[in-house]
Tab-separated table of C-alpha atoms in Angstrom:
chain	number	residue	atom	x	y	z
A	9	GLY	CA	13.130	4.846	22.432
A	10	ALA	CA	11.382	5.538	18.599
A	11	VAL	CA	7.752	6.030	19.686
A	12	VAL	CA	5.858	7.247	17.081
A	13	SER	CA	2.201	8.892	17.770
A	14	GLN	CA	-0.519	10.059	15.748
A	15	HIS	CA	-3.337	11.997	16.561
A	16	PRO	CA	-6.557	11.430	16.381
A	17	SER	CA	-6.792	7.619	16.909
A	18	ARG	CA	-10.819	7.645	16.479
A	19	VAL	CA	-12.692	9.954	13.752
A	20	ILE	CA	-15.888	10.008	12.407
A	21	CYS	CA	-17.077	12.440	9.796
A	22	LYS	CA	-19.614	13.997	7.232
A	23	SER	CA	-18.621	12.492	3.885
A	24	GLY	CA	-18.025	15.561	2.692
A	25	THR	CA	-15.559	17.024	4.906
A	26	SER	CA	-11.817	16.820	5.257
A	27	VAL	CA	-10.119	15.307	7.930
A	28	LYS	CA	-6.387	16.330	8.947
A	29	ILE	CA	-4.620	13.331	10.894
A	30	GLU	CA	-0.542	13.841	12.171
A	31	CYS	CA	1.617	11.705	12.512
A	32	ARG	CA	5.093	12.506	14.670
A	33	SER	CA	8.020	10.657	15.944
A	34	LEU	CA	8.308	12.245	19.218
A	35	ASP	CA	12.280	11.078	20.483
A	36	PHE	CA	14.146	11.115	17.215
A	37	GLN	CA	14.107	12.917	14.122
A	38	ALA	CA	12.677	11.552	10.926
A	39	THR	CA	13.829	12.143	8.000
A	40	THR	CA	11.516	10.213	5.993
A	41	MET	CA	7.796	9.085	7.068
A	42	PHE	CA	5.589	6.529	5.467
A	43	TRP	CA	1.523	6.587	5.052
A	44	TYR	CA	0.099	3.420	4.948
A	45	ARG	CA	-3.486	2.556	4.666
A	46	GLN	CA	-4.829	-0.943	5.812
A	47	PHE	CA	-8.152	-2.672	4.809
A	48	PRO	CA	-9.925	-5.062	7.828
A	49	LYS	CA	-7.718	-8.395	7.151
A	50	GLN	CA	-5.400	-7.057	4.861
A	51	SER	CA	-2.046	-5.852	4.374
A	52	LEU	CA	-0.460	-2.210	5.099
A	53	MET	CA	-0.816	-0.621	1.249
A	54	LEU	CA	2.479	2.065	1.046
A	55	MET	CA	-0.192	5.252	-0.393
A	56	ALA	CA	2.859	7.919	-0.132
A	57	THR	CA	6.640	8.405	1.299
A	58	SER	CA	7.415	12.299	1.979
A	59	ASN	CA	11.140	13.406	3.170
A	60	GLU	CA	10.672	16.980	4.953
A	61	GLY	CA	10.780	20.220	2.901
A	62	SER	CA	10.473	18.621	-0.010
A	63	LYS	CA	7.026	17.001	-1.736
A	64	ALA	CA	5.342	14.167	-1.038
A	65	THR	CA	5.968	10.854	-3.380
A	66	TYR	CA	2.881	9.055	-4.200
A	67	GLU	CA	2.594	5.439	-5.156
A	68	GLN	CA	0.424	4.264	-8.263
A	69	GLY	CA	-3.286	5.050	-7.731
A	70	VAL	CA	-2.742	7.004	-5.264
A	71	GLU	CA	-4.616	10.712	-5.630
A	72	LYS	CA	-2.349	13.195	-4.648
A	73	ASP	CA	-4.879	16.079	-4.418
A	74	LYS	CA	-7.206	14.256	-2.651
A	75	PHE	CA	-4.212	12.803	0.058
A	76	LEU	CA	-2.610	15.784	1.254
A	77	ILE	CA	0.799	15.375	3.063
A	78	ASN	CA	2.621	17.417	4.726
A	79	HIS	CA	5.927	16.977	5.942
A	80	ALA	CA	6.887	20.553	7.802
A	81	SER	CA	9.494	19.462	10.309
A	82	LEU	CA	11.959	15.991	10.756
A	83	THR	CA	8.948	14.913	13.913
A	84	LEU	CA	6.146	16.340	11.854
A	85	SER	CA	3.755	14.989	8.783
A	86	THR	CA	0.111	15.258	8.775
A	87	LEU	CA	-1.987	13.386	6.199
A	88	THR	CA	-5.296	15.613	4.984
A	89	VAL	CA	-8.150	13.573	3.367
A	90	THR	CA	-9.909	15.986	1.326
A	91	SER	CA	-13.657	15.963	0.515
A	92	ALA	CA	-14.128	12.884	2.094
A	93	HIS	CA	-15.891	9.455	1.194
A	94	PRO	CA	-17.469	6.442	2.247
A	95	GLU	CA	-14.767	4.709	0.603
A	96	ASP	CA	-12.179	6.668	2.001
A	97	SER	CA	-13.362	4.864	5.798
A	98	SER	CA	-9.920	2.890	6.594
A	99	PHE	CA	-7.042	2.649	8.665
A	100	TYR	CA	-4.549	4.506	8.383
A	101	ILE	CA	-0.708	4.480	10.048
A	102	CYS	CA	1.967	6.508	9.079
A	103	SER	CA	5.798	5.244	9.766
A	104	ALA	CA	8.822	7.103	10.573
A	105	GLY	CA	12.150	6.050	9.368
A	106	THR	CA	15.047	7.286	11.992
A	107	SER	CA	19.375	6.160	11.291
A	108	GLY	CA	18.971	6.074	14.385
A	109	GLY	CA	17.374	2.320	15.156
A	110	PRO	CA	18.311	-0.766	14.679
A	111	SER	CA	19.141	-0.700	11.275
A	112	THR	CA	19.102	2.104	8.375
A	113	ASP	CA	16.159	1.164	6.733
A	114	THR	CA	13.990	0.670	9.930
A	115	GLN	CA	10.509	1.899	10.284
A	116	TYR	CA	8.834	2.795	13.191
A	117	PHE	CA	5.029	2.953	13.012
A	118	GLY	CA	2.844	5.143	14.605
A	119	PRO	CA	-1.065	2.858	16.515
A	120	GLY	CA	-2.685	3.989	13.919
A	121	THR	CA	-6.145	6.509	12.999
A	122	ARG	CA	-9.395	5.051	11.923
A	123	LEU	CA	-11.159	6.651	10.391
A	124	THR	CA	-15.143	6.742	8.991
A	125	VAL	CA	-16.477	8.574	7.194
A	126	LEU	CA	-20.259	8.826	7.291
B	29	GLY	CA	8.069	-7.516	-9.088
B	30	GLU	CA	8.343	-7.605	-5.749
B	31	ASP	CA	6.245	-9.983	-3.447
B	32	VAL	CA	6.218	-11.201	-0.211
B	33	GLU	CA	3.328	-14.338	1.176
B	34	GLN	CA	2.468	-15.765	4.335
B	35	SER	CA	-0.124	-18.075	5.664
B	36	LEU	CA	-2.845	-16.701	6.298
B	37	PHE	CA	-3.337	-18.284	10.085
B	38	LEU	CA	-2.019	-20.209	12.316
B	39	SER	CA	-4.076	-21.576	15.459
B	40	VAL	CA	-1.422	-23.744	18.674
B	41	ARG	CA	-1.945	-24.283	22.036
B	42	GLU	CA	-0.932	-22.220	24.617
B	43	GLY	CA	3.151	-23.116	25.845
B	44	ASP	CA	3.533	-24.874	22.065
B	45	SER	CA	5.355	-23.381	19.767
B	46	SER	CA	4.663	-21.701	16.707
B	47	VAL	CA	6.116	-21.279	13.585
B	48	ILE	CA	4.853	-18.601	11.040
B	49	ASN	CA	6.274	-18.627	7.590
B	50	CYS	CA	7.168	-15.907	4.908
B	51	THR	CA	8.295	-15.859	1.470
B	52	TYR	CA	10.222	-13.049	-0.879
B	53	THR	CA	10.800	-12.727	-4.191
B	54	ASP	CA	12.919	-9.929	-4.215
B	55	SER	CA	16.788	-11.100	-4.146
B	56	SER	CA	18.080	-7.234	-3.160
B	57	SER	CA	16.826	-7.366	0.280
B	58	THR	CA	19.146	-6.165	2.796
B	59	TYR	CA	16.848	-6.449	6.067
B	60	LEU	CA	13.699	-8.694	6.843
B	61	TYR	CA	11.376	-8.038	9.653
B	62	TRP	CA	8.631	-9.549	11.927
B	63	TYR	CA	6.479	-6.914	13.197
B	64	LYS	CA	3.174	-8.025	15.521
B	65	GLN	CA	-0.119	-6.363	15.535
B	66	GLU	CA	-2.659	-6.494	17.782
B	67	PRO	CA	-6.481	-5.338	16.974
B	68	GLY	CA	-7.001	-1.287	16.551
B	69	ALA	CA	-3.364	-0.939	17.242
B	70	GLY	CA	-0.771	-0.038	14.245
B	71	LEU	CA	2.705	-1.919	14.067
B	72	GLN	CA	4.965	-2.944	16.419
B	73	LEU	CA	8.784	-4.012	15.171
B	74	LEU	CA	9.765	-7.634	17.185
B	75	THR	CA	12.796	-8.448	16.032
B	76	TYR	CA	15.170	-7.763	12.108
B	77	ILE	CA	17.773	-9.695	10.150
B	78	PHE	CA	20.548	-8.692	7.886
B	79	SER	CA	20.078	-10.033	5.132
B	80	ASN	CA	23.833	-11.938	5.231
B	81	MET	CA	22.378	-13.990	8.339
B	82	ASP	CA	20.510	-16.724	8.529
B	83	MET	CA	19.776	-17.110	12.068
B	84	LYS	CA	18.383	-14.115	14.897
B	85	GLN	CA	17.685	-15.416	18.332
B	86	ASP	CA	15.682	-12.915	20.268
B	87	GLN	CA	14.366	-14.410	24.151
B	88	ARG	CA	11.772	-16.899	22.738
B	89	LEU	CA	11.835	-15.162	19.446
B	90	THR	CA	14.363	-17.171	16.600
B	91	VAL	CA	14.704	-16.186	13.072
B	92	LEU	CA	15.700	-18.356	10.095
B	93	LEU	CA	16.600	-17.508	6.948
B	94	ASN	CA	17.129	-19.277	3.708
B	95	LYS	CA	18.257	-16.889	1.388
B	96	LYS	CA	18.653	-19.358	-1.149
B	97	ASP	CA	15.362	-20.211	-0.364
B	98	LYS	CA	13.900	-16.752	-0.622
B	99	HIS	CA	12.265	-18.528	3.483
B	100	LEU	CA	11.811	-16.806	6.166
B	101	SER	CA	10.373	-18.164	9.199
B	102	LEU	CA	9.775	-16.649	12.637
B	103	ARG	CA	9.867	-19.340	15.662
B	104	ILE	CA	8.004	-18.142	19.247
B	105	ALA	CA	9.030	-20.341	21.953
B	106	ASP	CA	6.323	-21.265	24.723
B	107	THR	CA	3.067	-18.710	23.036
B	108	GLN	CA	1.249	-17.540	25.471
B	109	THR	CA	-2.720	-16.481	24.804
B	110	GLY	CA	-0.852	-12.396	24.802
B	111	ASP	CA	1.033	-13.996	21.526
B	112	SER	CA	-2.095	-13.801	19.463
B	113	ALA	CA	-1.829	-11.169	16.782
B	114	ILE	CA	-1.327	-10.554	13.584
B	115	TYR	CA	2.522	-11.403	12.760
B	116	PHE	CA	3.665	-9.349	8.840
B	117	CYS	CA	6.983	-10.349	7.313
B	118	ALA	CA	8.463	-7.260	5.561
B	119	GLU	CA	11.554	-6.621	3.434
B	120	SER	CA	13.007	-3.692	2.807
B	121	ILE	CA	14.496	-3.221	-0.905
B	122	GLY	CA	16.766	-0.979	-2.725
B	123	GLY	CA	19.132	-0.010	-0.046
B	124	GLY	CA	16.371	2.579	1.543
B	125	PHE	CA	13.118	2.608	3.472
B	126	LYS	CA	10.774	1.334	0.762
B	127	THR	CA	8.736	-2.413	2.646
B	128	ILE	CA	7.346	-5.117	0.999
B	129	PHE	CA	4.516	-6.499	3.268
B	130	GLY	CA	2.915	-9.517	3.457
B	131	ALA	CA	-0.173	-9.672	3.941
B	132	GLY	CA	0.460	-11.223	7.895
B	133	THR	CA	-0.172	-14.115	9.428
B	134	ARG	CA	-3.052	-14.451	12.529
B	135	LEU	CA	-2.008	-16.355	15.142
B	136	PHE	CA	-4.736	-17.818	17.453
B	137	VAL	CA	-3.230	-19.196	20.944
B	138	LYS	CA	-5.417	-21.127	22.655
B	139	ALA	CA	-5.957	-21.722	26.140
């Protein structure tokens, strides 16, 4: 149980285009989903927290107009990187929080999406 | 502020025990976690410990928590080459989902 999927797993795009990444909780309902960014050999940096049906809460320094987050249902959240630039190239990981896991504060992570902007 | 620190590398021989250490600063942590990340993949929850416990054992994994020193460790018994990965220590704070991650410890297992 507690499986989170992401699509696509890899994406290469041209500079200036927008890319949408989907995060789905497959066998549970996630009231809260998180988006992280991971740079090579570094830890995860929390970008934003989204609750179903409400606006996402962005961490300091993360541009909300550039990284659009939509959490339309209890099983799906999307991250759209708008007008992508090479510096947006990174590994993006989502996670979903559930009260049905081993702890009420546990997050289950997706496999990540590697974005390369040319 | 909130901070989680780990050593960056650990190298062990196959069959030996591995001990990965972590320190954290927030005394209001409710749960502490160990995650495993294999190359190019997301994070896999290995184990967790509630802040009022001092030890948890799960097959080859033993978690020790010293709340006074804010020190957490993960011991992997009989380490195998398949255990080579990055291990992240993390704490959830404030009674909610917010989780702070360490930088990760890269474990190398030599055959």
